[in-house]
Short mmCIF file of C-alpha atoms in Angstrom, two decimals:
data_model
loop_
_atom_site.label_atom_id
_atom_site.label_comp_id
_atom_site.label_asym_id
_atom_site.label_seq_id
_atom_site.Cartn_x
_atom_site.Cartn_y
_atom_site.Cartn_z
CA MET A 1 -9.55 38.30 25.88
CA LYS A 2 -9.08 35.64 23.54
CA ASN A 3 -8.95 37.45 19.98
CA GLN A 4 -6.82 39.82 21.68
CA SER A 5 -4.31 37.51 22.41
CA VAL A 6 -4.97 35.80 18.69
CA LYS A 7 -3.88 39.72 17.40
CA ASN A 8 -1.10 40.14 20.05
CA ASN A 9 0.78 37.17 19.27
CA ILE A 10 0.21 35.72 15.70
CA ASP A 11 3.25 35.92 13.31
CA TRP A 12 2.10 39.10 11.23
CA ILE A 13 6.08 38.42 9.39
CA SER A 14 4.00 35.14 7.37
CA VAL A 15 0.78 37.18 7.28
CA PHE A 16 2.50 39.83 5.56
CA ILE A 17 4.50 37.18 3.11
CA TYR A 18 0.70 36.11 2.49
CA ILE A 19 -0.65 38.91 1.50
CA ALA A 20 2.21 40.15 -0.45
CA LEU A 21 1.67 36.38 -2.65
CA VAL A 22 -1.87 37.32 -2.66
CA THR A 23 -1.57 40.32 -4.14
CA LEU A 24 0.90 39.71 -6.30
CA GLY A 25 -0.99 36.66 -7.62
CA TRP A 26 -4.13 38.54 -8.47
CA LEU A 27 -1.95 41.32 -10.78
CA ASN A 28 -0.80 38.54 -12.48
CA ILE A 29 -4.03 36.83 -12.92
CA TYR A 30 -5.09 40.44 -14.10
CA SER A 31 -2.46 40.90 -16.47
CA SER A 32 -2.79 37.07 -17.95
CA SER A 33 -6.66 37.55 -18.47
CA LEU A 34 -7.49 41.15 -19.03
CA LEU A 35 -8.50 40.67 -22.62
CA SER A 36 -11.01 37.18 -21.57
CA THR A 37 -14.65 37.36 -21.43
CA GLU A 38 -15.23 35.41 -18.76
CA GLY A 39 -14.19 37.88 -15.81
CA THR A 40 -11.30 35.37 -14.78
CA TYR A 41 -9.72 38.41 -12.68
CA GLN A 42 -13.00 39.87 -11.39
CA LYS A 43 -13.56 36.05 -9.47
CA GLN A 44 -10.63 35.57 -8.45
CA LEU A 45 -11.05 39.18 -6.83
CA ILE A 46 -13.94 37.51 -5.24
CA PHE A 47 -12.30 34.79 -4.55
CA ILE A 48 -9.66 36.94 -2.59
CA GLY A 49 -12.46 38.54 -0.56
CA CYS A 50 -13.63 35.10 0.87
CA THR A 51 -10.65 34.38 2.18
CA ILE A 52 -11.14 37.69 4.23
CA PRO A 53 -13.99 36.00 6.57
CA LEU A 54 -12.20 32.86 5.94
CA ILE A 55 -9.34 33.65 7.83
CA PHE A 56 -11.13 35.20 10.90
CA VAL A 57 -13.85 31.87 10.98
CA VAL A 58 -9.94 29.96 11.16
CA LEU A 59 -8.77 31.97 13.86
CA PHE A 60 -11.73 32.45 15.66
CA VAL A 61 -12.02 28.67 16.51
CA ASP A 62 -10.24 27.65 19.25
CA GLY A 63 -6.55 26.10 18.37
CA LYS A 64 -7.49 22.54 20.76
CA PHE A 65 -10.54 22.18 18.23
CA TYR A 66 -7.79 21.13 15.15
CA GLU A 67 -6.06 18.74 17.82
CA LYS A 68 -9.41 17.40 18.98
CA TYR A 69 -11.45 16.58 15.97
CA ALA A 70 -8.86 16.34 13.27
CA SER A 71 -10.24 12.43 12.98
CA ILE A 72 -13.35 13.95 12.31
CA ILE A 73 -12.41 16.48 10.26
CA PHE A 74 -9.91 13.58 7.82
CA GLY A 75 -13.04 11.29 7.61
CA VAL A 76 -15.33 14.13 6.25
CA SER A 77 -12.14 15.03 4.15
CA LEU A 78 -12.43 11.29 2.51
CA LEU A 79 -15.85 11.01 2.51
CA SER A 80 -16.26 14.68 0.02
CA LEU A 81 -13.62 12.42 -2.32
CA ILE A 82 -15.72 9.59 -2.75
CA GLY A 83 -18.62 11.77 -3.20
CA LEU A 84 -16.84 12.53 -6.69
CA PHE A 85 -17.34 9.64 -8.12
CA ALA A 86 -21.23 9.51 -7.95
CA PHE A 87 -21.61 13.55 -7.90
CA GLY A 88 -18.58 14.88 -9.29
CA LYS A 89 -18.20 17.40 -12.52
CA THR A 90 -16.25 15.81 -14.90
CA ILE A 91 -14.10 19.22 -16.48
CA ALA A 92 -11.53 18.63 -19.16
CA GLY A 93 -11.92 14.68 -18.16
CA GLN A 94 -11.34 15.12 -14.92
CA ARG A 95 -13.97 14.49 -12.15
CA CYS A 96 -12.48 16.26 -9.36
CA TRP A 97 -15.77 19.00 -8.64
CA TYR A 98 -18.54 19.06 -6.89
CA ALA A 99 -20.94 21.74 -8.87
CA ILE A 100 -23.13 24.59 -7.66
CA GLY A 101 -24.76 26.41 -10.15
CA SER A 102 -21.95 28.14 -11.99
CA PHE A 103 -19.45 28.07 -8.67
CA THR A 104 -17.51 24.72 -8.51
CA LEU A 105 -15.55 23.73 -5.41
CA GLN A 106 -12.52 20.54 -5.55
CA PRO A 107 -12.25 18.66 -2.22
CA SER A 108 -8.68 17.32 -2.83
CA GLU A 109 -7.54 21.23 -2.56
CA PHE A 110 -8.94 21.29 1.69
CA ALA A 111 -8.14 17.52 1.90
CA LYS A 112 -4.16 18.73 2.23
CA ALA A 113 -5.51 20.94 5.57
CA ALA A 114 -7.33 17.65 6.53
CA THR A 115 -4.42 15.33 5.93
CA SER A 116 -2.11 17.30 7.44
CA LEU A 117 -4.06 17.44 10.90
CA ALA A 118 -4.82 13.52 11.02
CA LEU A 119 -0.91 12.64 10.71
CA ALA A 120 0.19 15.14 13.29
CA LYS A 121 -2.43 13.83 15.44
CA TYR A 122 -1.56 10.10 14.62
CA LEU A 123 1.77 10.76 15.47
CA SER A 124 1.34 13.21 18.77
CA ASP A 125 0.23 9.70 20.42
CA THR A 126 3.09 9.41 22.83
CA GLN A 127 2.89 5.72 22.27
CA ILE A 128 3.75 6.32 18.49
CA ASN A 129 7.22 4.46 17.67
CA LEU A 130 7.97 5.37 13.70
CA LYS A 131 10.48 2.61 14.08
CA GLU A 132 7.60 -0.13 14.31
CA VAL A 133 6.73 -1.24 11.11
CA ASN A 134 3.25 -1.18 12.36
CA ARG A 135 3.00 2.26 12.92
CA GLN A 136 4.87 3.01 9.77
CA VAL A 137 2.12 1.12 7.84
CA GLN A 138 -0.40 3.00 10.19
CA ALA A 139 1.30 6.70 8.95
CA LEU A 140 1.61 5.60 5.44
CA ALA A 141 -2.01 4.75 5.55
CA ILE A 142 -3.04 7.85 6.86
CA MET A 143 -0.92 9.60 4.06
CA LEU A 144 -1.93 6.98 0.93
CA LEU A 145 -5.82 7.04 1.80
CA PRO A 146 -6.58 10.61 0.13
CA VAL A 147 -4.24 8.95 -2.56
CA LEU A 148 -6.52 6.55 -4.12
CA LEU A 149 -9.18 8.85 -4.00
CA ILE A 150 -7.65 11.29 -6.11
CA LEU A 151 -5.70 9.15 -8.18
CA PRO A 152 -8.86 7.86 -10.18
CA GLN A 153 -10.56 11.30 -10.99
CA PRO A 154 -7.79 11.25 -12.19
CA ASP A 155 -5.34 13.50 -11.01
CA PRO A 156 -2.48 12.31 -10.78
CA GLY A 157 -0.92 16.51 -9.88
CA SER A 158 -2.50 16.34 -6.44
CA ALA A 159 -2.36 13.38 -5.72
CA LEU A 160 1.69 13.31 -6.17
CA ILE A 161 1.83 16.38 -3.58
CA TYR A 162 0.94 13.90 -0.60
CA SER A 163 4.32 12.17 -1.15
CA VAL A 164 6.17 14.97 0.33
CA PHE A 165 4.52 13.67 3.95
CA ILE A 166 7.44 11.01 3.83
CA ILE A 167 10.01 13.80 4.73
CA VAL A 168 7.57 14.90 7.78
CA LEU A 169 7.49 10.88 8.48
CA TYR A 170 10.97 11.34 8.55
CA ARG A 171 11.43 14.29 10.78
CA GLU A 172 9.52 12.38 13.03
CA GLY A 173 11.29 8.74 13.41
CA LEU A 174 10.55 7.15 10.33
CA PRO A 175 13.81 5.08 9.43
CA SER A 176 15.95 6.85 6.47
CA TRP A 177 15.70 3.97 4.09
CA TYR A 178 12.20 4.53 3.32
CA VAL A 179 13.51 8.11 1.91
CA TRP A 180 16.51 7.34 -0.16
CA THR A 181 14.28 3.73 -1.29
CA GLY A 182 11.96 6.72 -2.79
CA PHE A 183 14.58 8.58 -4.34
CA ILE A 184 16.73 5.94 -5.83
CA THR A 185 13.74 4.52 -7.35
CA ILE A 186 13.00 7.56 -9.00
CA VAL A 187 17.09 7.85 -10.18
CA LEU A 188 16.37 4.18 -11.80
CA PHE A 189 13.17 4.90 -13.42
CA VAL A 190 14.13 8.09 -15.29
CA LEU A 191 17.50 6.45 -15.86
CA THR A 192 16.03 3.22 -17.24
CA LEU A 193 14.08 5.33 -19.54
CA ILE A 194 17.66 7.11 -20.77
CA LEU A 195 20.06 4.35 -20.93
CA GLU A 196 19.68 0.86 -22.19
CA PRO A 197 18.00 -1.70 -18.99
CA TYR A 198 21.72 -3.21 -18.81
CA VAL A 199 23.47 -0.52 -18.31
CA VAL A 200 21.45 0.83 -15.51
CA ILE A 201 22.18 -2.77 -14.19
CA LEU A 202 25.74 -2.10 -14.85
CA ILE A 203 25.90 0.82 -12.72
CA ALA A 204 23.92 -0.18 -10.34
CA PHE A 205 26.50 -2.78 -10.22
CA ALA A 206 29.35 -0.49 -9.61
CA VAL A 207 27.59 1.50 -7.21
CA LEU A 208 26.58 -1.45 -4.64
CA ALA A 209 30.28 -2.76 -5.32
CA ILE A 210 31.98 0.06 -4.48
CA ILE A 211 29.94 0.44 -1.38
CA HIS A 212 30.35 -2.78 -0.33
CA PHE A 213 34.44 -3.07 -0.42
CA LYS A 214 34.52 1.00 0.91
CA GLY A 215 32.02 -0.19 4.05
CA ARG A 216 33.86 -1.78 6.95
CA ALA A 217 34.34 -5.51 7.26
CA VAL A 218 32.06 -5.89 9.96
CA ASP A 219 28.95 -4.33 7.41
CA ARG A 220 29.76 -6.40 4.62
CA ASN A 221 27.19 -8.75 3.45
CA ILE A 222 27.31 -10.31 -0.06
CA ILE A 223 23.70 -11.89 0.43
CA LEU A 224 22.24 -8.55 0.98
CA SER A 225 24.34 -6.78 -1.69
CA THR A 226 23.16 -10.02 -4.06
CA ILE A 227 19.68 -9.25 -3.55
CA LEU A 228 19.76 -5.79 -3.69
CA LEU A 229 21.00 -6.14 -6.96
CA VAL A 230 18.30 -8.92 -7.97
CA VAL A 231 15.65 -6.31 -6.86
CA ILE A 232 17.10 -3.45 -8.64
CA SER A 233 17.29 -5.77 -12.09
CA ALA A 234 14.09 -6.35 -11.82
CA PHE A 235 12.60 -3.11 -11.33
CA VAL A 236 14.45 -2.04 -14.41
CA PHE A 237 13.19 -4.85 -16.36
CA SER A 238 9.58 -3.44 -15.59
CA VAL A 239 10.13 0.17 -16.19
CA ASP A 240 9.25 -0.19 -20.16
CA TYR A 241 6.33 -2.54 -19.42
CA VAL A 242 5.07 0.42 -16.58
CA PHE A 243 5.90 2.93 -18.73
CA ASP A 244 4.06 1.47 -22.09
CA ASN A 245 1.27 -0.13 -20.03
CA VAL A 246 0.09 2.19 -17.18
CA PHE A 247 1.21 5.61 -17.81
CA LYS A 248 -1.20 7.36 -19.84
CA GLN A 249 -0.03 8.56 -23.40
CA HIS A 250 0.07 11.94 -22.89
CA HIS A 251 2.06 11.16 -19.71
CA ARG A 252 4.72 9.04 -21.78
CA ASP A 253 4.56 12.37 -24.29
CA ARG A 254 5.53 14.81 -21.53
CA PHE A 255 8.28 12.36 -20.48
CA ASN A 256 9.65 12.01 -24.09
CA ILE A 257 9.63 15.67 -24.63
CA LEU A 258 11.40 16.10 -21.09
CA LEU A 259 14.11 13.67 -21.29
CA GLY A 260 14.81 14.85 -24.95
CA LYS A 261 13.53 11.66 -26.95
CA THR A 262 11.38 13.57 -28.69
CA VAL A 263 10.33 16.90 -30.07
CA ASP A 264 6.82 18.20 -30.47
CA MET A 265 6.49 21.91 -30.21
CA LYS A 266 3.02 22.12 -31.78
CA GLY A 267 1.44 19.20 -29.84
CA ILE A 268 2.18 17.91 -26.61
CA GLY A 269 5.71 20.20 -25.89
CA TYR A 270 3.67 22.99 -26.92
CA ASN A 271 3.02 24.82 -23.39
CA THR A 272 6.54 24.26 -21.98
CA ASN A 273 7.71 25.40 -25.11
CA GLN A 274 5.96 28.80 -25.01
CA SER A 275 5.81 29.10 -21.54
CA GLU A 276 10.04 29.02 -22.10
CA ILE A 277 9.48 31.83 -24.58
CA ALA A 278 7.45 33.88 -22.26
CA ILE A 279 10.19 34.01 -19.04
CA GLY A 280 13.11 34.27 -21.56
CA SER A 281 11.61 37.13 -23.35
CA GLY A 282 11.20 38.66 -19.89
CA GLY A 283 15.09 39.59 -19.50
CA TRP A 284 16.44 40.88 -16.38
CA LEU A 285 13.72 43.56 -15.87
CA GLY A 286 10.72 42.49 -18.19
CA LYS A 287 9.03 43.95 -20.67
CA GLY A 288 6.72 45.63 -18.17
CA PHE A 289 3.10 45.52 -16.07
CA LEU A 290 0.10 44.68 -18.90
CA GLU A 291 3.23 44.68 -21.77
CA GLY A 292 3.49 41.08 -22.22
CA THR A 293 3.52 39.40 -25.85
CA GLN A 294 3.05 36.20 -25.30
CA THR A 295 0.69 36.62 -22.32
CA LYS A 296 -1.63 39.47 -24.74
CA GLY A 297 -1.45 37.32 -27.20
CA GLY A 298 -2.56 34.19 -25.14
CA PHE A 299 0.57 31.67 -26.89
CA VAL A 300 0.52 30.06 -23.57
CA PRO A 301 -2.60 28.32 -22.90
CA GLU A 302 -3.70 27.99 -19.29
CA GLN A 303 -1.22 30.94 -18.56
CA HIS A 304 -3.78 32.30 -15.36
CA THR A 305 -3.69 28.82 -13.45
CA ASP A 306 -1.17 26.48 -14.20
CA TYR A 307 1.36 28.59 -16.10
CA ILE A 308 0.62 32.06 -14.21
CA PHE A 309 4.53 32.17 -13.43
CA THR A 310 5.12 32.30 -16.77
CA THR A 311 3.39 36.13 -16.76
CA VAL A 312 5.73 37.17 -13.86
CA GLY A 313 8.77 36.16 -16.41
CA GLU A 314 7.94 37.72 -19.04
CA GLU A 315 6.90 41.08 -17.45
CA TRP A 316 8.64 41.25 -14.18
CA GLY A 317 11.54 39.64 -15.63
CA PHE A 318 14.82 37.63 -13.70
CA ALA A 319 13.95 40.61 -11.23
CA GLY A 320 10.58 40.29 -10.72
CA SER A 321 10.95 36.27 -10.69
CA LEU A 322 13.49 36.44 -7.88
CA THR A 323 11.30 38.67 -5.84
CA VAL A 324 8.38 35.82 -5.90
CA ILE A 325 10.84 33.22 -5.59
CA VAL A 326 12.67 35.07 -2.68
CA LEU A 327 9.27 35.72 -0.89
CA PHE A 328 8.18 31.65 -0.85
CA THR A 329 11.55 30.90 0.57
CA CYS A 330 10.89 33.53 3.22
CA LEU A 331 7.52 32.22 3.84
CA LEU A 332 9.08 28.64 3.80
CA LEU A 333 11.82 29.24 6.01
CA ARG A 334 9.03 31.18 8.35
CA ILE A 335 6.78 28.33 9.15
CA ILE A 336 9.79 25.80 9.33
CA TYR A 337 10.95 27.61 12.09
CA LEU A 338 7.84 28.62 14.13
CA ALA A 339 7.29 24.58 13.61
CA GLU A 340 10.50 23.78 15.51
CA ARG A 341 9.81 26.29 17.91
CA GLN A 342 6.02 24.66 19.38
CA LYS A 343 5.60 23.26 22.88
CA THR A 344 3.11 20.35 21.06
CA LYS A 345 4.17 17.97 19.17
CA PHE A 346 0.73 18.20 17.36
CA SER A 347 1.80 21.50 16.56
CA ARG A 348 5.29 21.13 15.37
CA VAL A 349 4.33 18.05 13.16
CA TYR A 350 1.29 19.83 11.11
CA GLY A 351 3.34 23.19 10.64
CA HIS A 352 5.83 20.99 8.90
CA CYS A 353 3.13 19.75 6.80
CA VAL A 354 2.31 23.01 5.79
CA ALA A 355 5.76 23.81 4.94
CA GLY A 356 5.94 20.29 3.15
CA ILE A 357 2.73 21.11 1.04
CA LEU A 358 3.92 24.47 0.19
CA PHE A 359 7.09 23.90 -0.88
CA ILE A 360 6.34 21.12 -3.44
CA HIS A 361 3.38 22.88 -4.85
CA PHE A 362 5.97 25.80 -5.29
CA PHE A 363 9.18 23.50 -6.88
CA VAL A 364 6.90 21.34 -8.92
CA ASN A 365 4.85 24.12 -10.52
CA ILE A 366 8.11 26.58 -11.20
CA ALA A 367 9.70 23.37 -12.91
CA MET A 368 7.42 22.39 -14.83
CA VAL A 369 6.67 26.19 -16.35
CA ILE A 370 10.77 26.37 -16.69
CA GLY A 371 11.01 23.19 -18.71
CA ILE A 372 12.72 20.70 -16.02
CA PHE A 373 9.59 18.88 -14.70
CA PRO A 374 6.69 17.24 -16.50
CA THR A 375 3.73 18.89 -17.11
CA ILE A 376 1.35 18.06 -14.72
CA GLY A 377 -1.39 19.64 -12.72
CA VAL A 378 -0.05 21.67 -9.94
CA PRO A 379 -1.12 25.43 -9.08
CA LEU A 380 1.56 28.17 -7.95
CA PRO A 381 0.16 28.28 -4.01
CA PHE A 382 -1.21 31.77 -3.50
CA PHE A 383 -0.86 32.80 -6.98
CA SER A 384 -2.76 30.33 -9.39
CA TYR A 385 -6.42 31.72 -10.78
CA GLY A 386 -9.11 29.46 -8.68
CA GLY A 387 -11.47 29.39 -5.36
CA SER A 388 -10.59 26.19 -3.88
CA GLY A 389 -6.78 26.23 -4.35
CA LEU A 390 -6.68 29.95 -2.78
CA TRP A 391 -9.03 28.76 0.06
CA GLY A 392 -7.18 25.75 0.81
CA PHE A 393 -4.32 26.99 1.13
CA THR A 394 -4.91 29.97 3.38
CA ILE A 395 -6.88 26.95 5.82
CA LEU A 396 -3.84 25.57 5.54
CA LEU A 397 -1.76 28.33 6.94
CA PHE A 398 -3.81 30.13 9.36
CA ILE A 399 -4.47 26.86 10.92
CA PHE A 400 -1.02 26.76 11.58
CA LEU A 401 -0.70 30.73 12.37
CA LYS A 402 -3.48 30.04 14.81
CA MET A 403 -1.80 26.80 16.53
CA ASP A 404 1.37 28.92 16.68
CA ALA A 405 -0.24 32.20 18.24
CA ASN A 406 -1.78 29.78 20.91
CA LYS A 407 1.73 28.37 22.14
CA VAL A 408 1.79 31.09 24.73
CA ASN A 409 -1.28 29.37 26.33
CA GLU A 410 0.74 25.68 26.06
CA TRP A 411 2.03 23.96 28.70
#
């Protein structure tokens, strides 16, 4: 009876979009790896086949299970990340995988769903008020714990994904100054890399002065404005030190290329340059399936993983790229719509977490591929090659679809 309820109430629109994205993803992996001797597209087909029983398991489990055991699931996830330091396999300088024979598993891909459940569990407590500082600290701690374990692997791409939870916290009552602080920090950091520090400080002074004198007289506070300017100045003067001593050389190179300070088409900028050439050569309608010269020539490294969208651009053109973007957008909007109509706060928060994670992956990956974001290891959901990524995103999505199907039983 319960399974019949899931069948009747599951959001089939989301399921069909999911199937479309996974299918299109495999077709592009097939095209980009057809000449490979590693059996990439065959392996991805096996990974896709394994999602079928995985989906049935996720939907079979009672929806309340995910809420009841959210903390335990999160704890197990953290232990799996800690275990990498002792038992993990290092690939390309990153200790991110457990190896079982020729099979590898990346726990950080599953930690996203676990963290989403833990955050939803914490925020669904009726006593939680994110206006209180201690509650803010506790919520941010849940968000940052996996980040602190993922960064040393090192895997900055996966760690970046967790920043999207700030938006979820804002939706649930976190003061807006957290979001504005993060946004302004990024803007100041980038401006300082482009301009001289004193120029950035003058700009900040001018903005603060305008805000001060344009605001209501009752809100004007010269002491607060002065403190803000001092803090901004200290941050601006620290950017060069952080950039030169904290960032690794390849991170500095990627930022310098992105900002036009360095031209290195054969070195660190090779991937992005070849990606842009491939996408640009596709024109309006593309060169046709299996007809991409850049794809077949293997000019774009990691084309079946992080750079899979270049195959879409070259072989399917603007029309195909737009189709993929529209499918992702429809899925995101559908998840947000479903999240807002949930009857429990737990389900609503988790739904927004799902939408946030999928969005930041989608946005950063495509921005990286077309050269408006530094190259960083962020896969395109349901498209990029890899079992862990596909299964992690599938679990993330279908747990929410199970919750949504179960809302008819909520009071």
